[in-house]
PDB file of C-alpha atoms in Angstrom:
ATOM      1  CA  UNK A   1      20.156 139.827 131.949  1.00 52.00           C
ATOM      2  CA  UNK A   2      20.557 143.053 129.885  1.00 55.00           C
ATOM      3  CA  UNK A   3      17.444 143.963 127.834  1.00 58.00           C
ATOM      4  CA  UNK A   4      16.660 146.115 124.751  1.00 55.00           C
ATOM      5  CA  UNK A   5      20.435 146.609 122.509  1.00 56.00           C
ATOM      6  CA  UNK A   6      22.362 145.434 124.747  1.00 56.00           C
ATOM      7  CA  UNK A   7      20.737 141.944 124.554  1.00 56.00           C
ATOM      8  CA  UNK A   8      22.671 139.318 122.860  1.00 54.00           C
ATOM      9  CA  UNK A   9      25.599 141.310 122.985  1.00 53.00           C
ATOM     10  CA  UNK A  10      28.892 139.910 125.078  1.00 53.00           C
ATOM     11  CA  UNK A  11      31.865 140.743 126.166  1.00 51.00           C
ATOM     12  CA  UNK A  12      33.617 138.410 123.162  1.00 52.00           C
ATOM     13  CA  UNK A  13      32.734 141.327 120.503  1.00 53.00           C
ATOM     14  CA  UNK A  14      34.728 144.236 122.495  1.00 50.00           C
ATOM     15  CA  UNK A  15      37.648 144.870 120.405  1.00 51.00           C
ATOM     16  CA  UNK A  16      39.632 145.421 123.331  1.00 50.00           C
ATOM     17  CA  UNK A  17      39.178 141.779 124.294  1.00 45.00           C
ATOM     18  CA  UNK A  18      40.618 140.445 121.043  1.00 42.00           C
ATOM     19  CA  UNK A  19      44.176 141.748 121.392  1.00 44.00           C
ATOM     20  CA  UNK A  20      46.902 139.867 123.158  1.00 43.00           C
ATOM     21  CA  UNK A  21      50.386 140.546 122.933  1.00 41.00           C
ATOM     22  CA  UNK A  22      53.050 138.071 123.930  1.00 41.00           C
ATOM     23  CA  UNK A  23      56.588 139.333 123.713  1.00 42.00           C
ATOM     24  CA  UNK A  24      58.615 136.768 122.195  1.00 40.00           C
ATOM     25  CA  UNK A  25      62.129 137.758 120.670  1.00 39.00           C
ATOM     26  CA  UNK A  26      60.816 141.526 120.343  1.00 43.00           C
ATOM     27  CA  UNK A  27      58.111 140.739 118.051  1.00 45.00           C
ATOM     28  CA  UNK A  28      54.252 141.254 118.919  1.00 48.00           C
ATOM     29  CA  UNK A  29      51.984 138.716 117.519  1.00 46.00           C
ATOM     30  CA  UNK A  30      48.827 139.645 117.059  1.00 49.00           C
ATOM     31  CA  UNK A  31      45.851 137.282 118.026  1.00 50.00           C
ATOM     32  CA  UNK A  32      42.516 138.753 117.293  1.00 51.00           C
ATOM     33  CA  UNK A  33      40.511 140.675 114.425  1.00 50.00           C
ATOM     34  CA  UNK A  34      41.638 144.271 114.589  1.00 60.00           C
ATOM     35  CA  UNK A  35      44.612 145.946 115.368  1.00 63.00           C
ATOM     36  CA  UNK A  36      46.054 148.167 118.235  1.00 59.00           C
ATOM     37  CA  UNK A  37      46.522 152.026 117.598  1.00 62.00           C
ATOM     38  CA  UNK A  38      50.661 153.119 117.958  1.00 61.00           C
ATOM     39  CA  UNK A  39      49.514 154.736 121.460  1.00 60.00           C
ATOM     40  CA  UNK A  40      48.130 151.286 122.126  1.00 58.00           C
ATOM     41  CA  UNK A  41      51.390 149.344 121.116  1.00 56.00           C
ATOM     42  CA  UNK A  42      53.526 152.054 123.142  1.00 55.00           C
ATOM     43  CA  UNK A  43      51.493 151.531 126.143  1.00 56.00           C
ATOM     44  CA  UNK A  44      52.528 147.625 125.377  1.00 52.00           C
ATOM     45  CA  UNK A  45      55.443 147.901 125.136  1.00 52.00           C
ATOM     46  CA  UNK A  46      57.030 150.434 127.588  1.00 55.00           C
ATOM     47  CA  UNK A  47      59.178 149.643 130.682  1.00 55.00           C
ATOM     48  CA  UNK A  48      60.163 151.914 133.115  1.00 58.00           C
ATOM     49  CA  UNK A  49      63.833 153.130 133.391  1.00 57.00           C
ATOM     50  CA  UNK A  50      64.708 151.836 136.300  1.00 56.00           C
ATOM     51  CA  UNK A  51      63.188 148.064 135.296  1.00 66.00           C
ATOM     52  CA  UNK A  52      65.156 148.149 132.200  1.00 63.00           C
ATOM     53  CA  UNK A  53      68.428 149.747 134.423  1.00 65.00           C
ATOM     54  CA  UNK A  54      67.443 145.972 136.682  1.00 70.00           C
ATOM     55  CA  UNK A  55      67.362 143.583 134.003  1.00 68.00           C
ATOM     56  CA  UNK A  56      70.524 144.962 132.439  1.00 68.00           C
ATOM     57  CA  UNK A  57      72.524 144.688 135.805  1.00 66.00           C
ATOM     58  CA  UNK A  58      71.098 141.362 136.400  1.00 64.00           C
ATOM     59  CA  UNK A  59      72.328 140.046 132.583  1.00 61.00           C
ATOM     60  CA  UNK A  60      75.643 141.320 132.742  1.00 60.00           C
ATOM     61  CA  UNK A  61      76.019 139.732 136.492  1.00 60.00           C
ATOM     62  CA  UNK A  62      74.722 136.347 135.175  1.00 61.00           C
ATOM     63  CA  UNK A  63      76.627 136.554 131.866  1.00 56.00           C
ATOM     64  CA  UNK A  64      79.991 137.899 133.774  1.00 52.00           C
ATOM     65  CA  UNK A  65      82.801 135.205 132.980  1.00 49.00           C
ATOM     66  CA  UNK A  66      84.180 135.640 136.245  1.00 46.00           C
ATOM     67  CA  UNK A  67      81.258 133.830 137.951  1.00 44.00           C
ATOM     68  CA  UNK A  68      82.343 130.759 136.585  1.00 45.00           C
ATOM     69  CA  UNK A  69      86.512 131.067 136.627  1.00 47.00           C
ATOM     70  CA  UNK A  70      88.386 129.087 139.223  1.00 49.00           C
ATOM     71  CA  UNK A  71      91.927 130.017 138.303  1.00 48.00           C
ATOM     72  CA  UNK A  72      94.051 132.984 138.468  1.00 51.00           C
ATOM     73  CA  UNK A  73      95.952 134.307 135.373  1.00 64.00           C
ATOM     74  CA  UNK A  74      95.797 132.184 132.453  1.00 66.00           C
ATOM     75  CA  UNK A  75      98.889 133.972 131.152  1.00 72.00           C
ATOM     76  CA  UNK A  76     100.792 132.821 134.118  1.00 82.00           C
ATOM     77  CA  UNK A  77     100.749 129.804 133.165  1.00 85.00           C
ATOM     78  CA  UNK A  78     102.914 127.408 130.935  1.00 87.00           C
ATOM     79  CA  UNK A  79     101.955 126.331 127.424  1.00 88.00           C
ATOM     80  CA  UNK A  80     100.813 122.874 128.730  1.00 90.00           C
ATOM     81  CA  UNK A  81      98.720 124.479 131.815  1.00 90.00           C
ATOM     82  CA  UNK A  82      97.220 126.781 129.280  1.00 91.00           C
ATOM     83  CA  UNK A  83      96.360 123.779 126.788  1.00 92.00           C
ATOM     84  CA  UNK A  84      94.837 122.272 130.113  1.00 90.00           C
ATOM     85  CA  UNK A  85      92.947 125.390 131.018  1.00 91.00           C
ATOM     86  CA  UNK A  86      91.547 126.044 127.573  1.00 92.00           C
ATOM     87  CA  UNK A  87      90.150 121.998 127.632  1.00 93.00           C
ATOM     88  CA  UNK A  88      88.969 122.302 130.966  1.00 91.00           C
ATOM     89  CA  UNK A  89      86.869 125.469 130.561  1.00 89.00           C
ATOM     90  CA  UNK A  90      85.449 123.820 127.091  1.00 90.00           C
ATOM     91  CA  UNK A  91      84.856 120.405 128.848  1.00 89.00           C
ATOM     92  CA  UNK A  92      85.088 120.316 132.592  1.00 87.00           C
ATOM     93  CA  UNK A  93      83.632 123.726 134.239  1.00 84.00           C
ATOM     94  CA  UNK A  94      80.320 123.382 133.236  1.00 82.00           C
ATOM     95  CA  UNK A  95      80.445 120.836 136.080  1.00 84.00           C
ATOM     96  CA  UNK A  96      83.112 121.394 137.917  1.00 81.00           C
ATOM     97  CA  UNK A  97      82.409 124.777 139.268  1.00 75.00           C
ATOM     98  CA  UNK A  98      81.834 126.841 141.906  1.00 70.00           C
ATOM     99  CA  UNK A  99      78.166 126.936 142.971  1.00 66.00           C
ATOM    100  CA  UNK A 100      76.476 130.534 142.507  1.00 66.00           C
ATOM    101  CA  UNK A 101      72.867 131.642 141.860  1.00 59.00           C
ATOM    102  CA  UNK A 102      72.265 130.561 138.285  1.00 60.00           C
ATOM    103  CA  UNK A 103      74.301 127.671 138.092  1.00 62.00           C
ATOM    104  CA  UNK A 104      74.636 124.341 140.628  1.00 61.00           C
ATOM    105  CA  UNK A 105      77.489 122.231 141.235  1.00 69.00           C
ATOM    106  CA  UNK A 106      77.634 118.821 139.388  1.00 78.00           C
ATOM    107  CA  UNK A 107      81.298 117.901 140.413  1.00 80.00           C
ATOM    108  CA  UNK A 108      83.321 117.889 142.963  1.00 82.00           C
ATOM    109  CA  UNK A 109      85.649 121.644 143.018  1.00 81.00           C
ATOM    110  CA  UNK A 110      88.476 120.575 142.004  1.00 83.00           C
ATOM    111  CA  UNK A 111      91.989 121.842 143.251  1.00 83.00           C
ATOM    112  CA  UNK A 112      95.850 120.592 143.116  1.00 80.00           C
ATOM    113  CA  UNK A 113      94.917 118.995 146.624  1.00 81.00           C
ATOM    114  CA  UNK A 114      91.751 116.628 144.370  1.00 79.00           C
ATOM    115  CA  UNK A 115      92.898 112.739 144.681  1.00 80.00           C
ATOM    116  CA  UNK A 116      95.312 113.496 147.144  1.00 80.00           C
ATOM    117  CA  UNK A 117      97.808 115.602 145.198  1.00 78.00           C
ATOM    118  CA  UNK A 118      98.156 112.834 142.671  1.00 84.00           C
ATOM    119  CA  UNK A 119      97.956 113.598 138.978  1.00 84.00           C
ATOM    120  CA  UNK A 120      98.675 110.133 138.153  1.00 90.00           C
ATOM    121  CA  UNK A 121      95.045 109.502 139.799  1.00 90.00           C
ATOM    122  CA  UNK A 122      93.629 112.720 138.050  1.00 89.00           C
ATOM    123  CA  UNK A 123      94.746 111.490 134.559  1.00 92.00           C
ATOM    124  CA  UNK A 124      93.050 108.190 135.666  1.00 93.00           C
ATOM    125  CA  UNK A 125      89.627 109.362 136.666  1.00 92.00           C
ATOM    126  CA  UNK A 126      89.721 111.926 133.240  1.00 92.00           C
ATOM    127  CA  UNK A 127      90.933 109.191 130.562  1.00 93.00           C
ATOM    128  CA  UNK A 128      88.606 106.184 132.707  1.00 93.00           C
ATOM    129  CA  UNK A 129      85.600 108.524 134.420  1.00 91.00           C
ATOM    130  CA  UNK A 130      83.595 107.350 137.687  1.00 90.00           C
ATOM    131  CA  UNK A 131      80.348 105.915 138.504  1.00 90.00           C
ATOM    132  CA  UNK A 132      79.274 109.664 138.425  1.00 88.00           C
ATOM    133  CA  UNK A 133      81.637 111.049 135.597  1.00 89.00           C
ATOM    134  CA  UNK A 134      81.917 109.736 131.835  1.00 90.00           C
ATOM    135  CA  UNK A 135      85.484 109.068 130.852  1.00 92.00           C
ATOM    136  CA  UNK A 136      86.737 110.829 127.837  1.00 93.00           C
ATOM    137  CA  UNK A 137      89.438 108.398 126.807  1.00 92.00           C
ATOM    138  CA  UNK A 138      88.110 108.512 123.560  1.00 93.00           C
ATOM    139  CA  UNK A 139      87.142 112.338 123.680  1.00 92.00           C
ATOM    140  CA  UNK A 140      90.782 113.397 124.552  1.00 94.00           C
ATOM    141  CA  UNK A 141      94.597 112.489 123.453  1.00 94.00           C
ATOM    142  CA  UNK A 142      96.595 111.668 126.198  1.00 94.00           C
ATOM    143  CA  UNK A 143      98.829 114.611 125.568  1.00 95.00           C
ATOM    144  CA  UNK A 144      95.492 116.863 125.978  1.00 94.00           C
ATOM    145  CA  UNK A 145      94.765 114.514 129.294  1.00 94.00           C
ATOM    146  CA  UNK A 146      98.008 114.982 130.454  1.00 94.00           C
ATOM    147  CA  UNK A 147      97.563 118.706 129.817  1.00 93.00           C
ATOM    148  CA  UNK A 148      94.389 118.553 131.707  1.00 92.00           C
ATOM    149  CA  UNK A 149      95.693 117.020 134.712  1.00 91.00           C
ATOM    150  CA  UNK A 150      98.860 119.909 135.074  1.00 91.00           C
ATOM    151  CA  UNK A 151      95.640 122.560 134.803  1.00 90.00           C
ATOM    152  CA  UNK A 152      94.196 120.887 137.533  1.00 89.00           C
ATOM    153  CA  UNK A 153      97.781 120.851 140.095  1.00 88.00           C
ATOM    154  CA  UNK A 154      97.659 124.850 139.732  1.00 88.00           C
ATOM    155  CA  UNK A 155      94.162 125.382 141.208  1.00 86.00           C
ATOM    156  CA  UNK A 156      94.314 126.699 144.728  1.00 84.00           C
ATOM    157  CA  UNK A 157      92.040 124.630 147.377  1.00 79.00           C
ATOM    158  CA  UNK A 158      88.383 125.772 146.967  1.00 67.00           C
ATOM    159  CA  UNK A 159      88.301 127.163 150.529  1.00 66.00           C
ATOM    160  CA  UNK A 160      91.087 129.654 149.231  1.00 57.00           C
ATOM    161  CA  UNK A 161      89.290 130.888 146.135  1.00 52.00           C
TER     162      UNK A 161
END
C-alpha cells in the first residue's frame, strides 16, 4: 500500500489510461477525458509498409472477379448465352461456384454435363427448384429461364476448369 502522496491515488487518474482508439471506417473515437498529442495519434495510427503492401495484395486477391468466374469469354457467346450468363452471375454464382478461400460452395458446380446433358431437366430444376434450391418460376420469364439453361450447356466440366 503506497503511503504519503501517492496514497489514494490509482492507476484510473493516469491520462494515459483514458485513451482508447478503435479504428472504425478511418475515424478515431475518443473515449476518455483528455486528448492525445498529433505524435500520439501518429504513433496510433501508423502501419508499416510492408503490412499495408499485405493487406492491399490480399484485397485485390479476394476482390479479383476471376475468383468467382466459371466461363470463358462472355463475348464468345450468343445473345441468348450472354442473357444467360449475365442472370446467372446476378442470381446463380453466389452459390454455384467454385470453392476458394473466402467463399464456400452452396451448389453443386454446374457444367453442360449437370442433369445428364439435359436442358430440358435444367430449365426444370431453375423454373421448379429442389429440396435444397428455391425455384424462381416466379423470379424469372421463361425466355430468361430458357436463357439460363443455354448458359449453363457452354460450361466446361468442373474438373476441366
Amino acid at each position: 500500500m503506497p503511503r504519503g502522496p501517492e496514497a489514494g491515488r490509482s492507476d484510473q487518474n493516469d491520462p494515459k489510461r483514458h485513451w482508447r482508439v478503435s479504428a472504425m471506417f478511418g475515424a478515431p473515437f475518443r473515449f476518455g477525458q483528455r486528448r492525445p498529442t498529433l505524435g500520439q495519434k501518429y504513433k496510433l495510427w501508423r502501419v508499416p509498409r510492408m503490412t499495408r503492401a499485405t493487406a492491399v495484395l490480399l484485397l485485390c486477391c479476394i476482390a479479383s472477379p476471376a475468383v468467382f468466374a466459371q466461363s470463358s469469354d462472355p463475348d464468345q457467346l450468343s445473345d441468348k448465352e450472354r442473357l444467360g450468363w449475365r442472370l446467372y452471375e446476378q442470381s446463380c454464382s453466389i452459390c454455384h461456384t467454385k470453392p476458394n478461400l473466402v467463399l464456400g460452395q452452396f451448389g453443386p458446380v454446374l457444367s453442360r454435363e449437370s442433369l445428364n446433358g439435359r436442358p430440358e431437366l435444367v430449365r426444370e430444376v431453375i423454373a421448379n427448384g429442389t429440396p435444397r434450391m428455391p425455384g424462381f418460376k416466379h423470379h424469372f420469364a421463361p425466355a430468361e429461364i430458357d436463357a439460363i439453361a443455354a448458359y449453363v450447356q457452354t460450361l466446361p466440366p468442373a474438373e476441366k476448369r
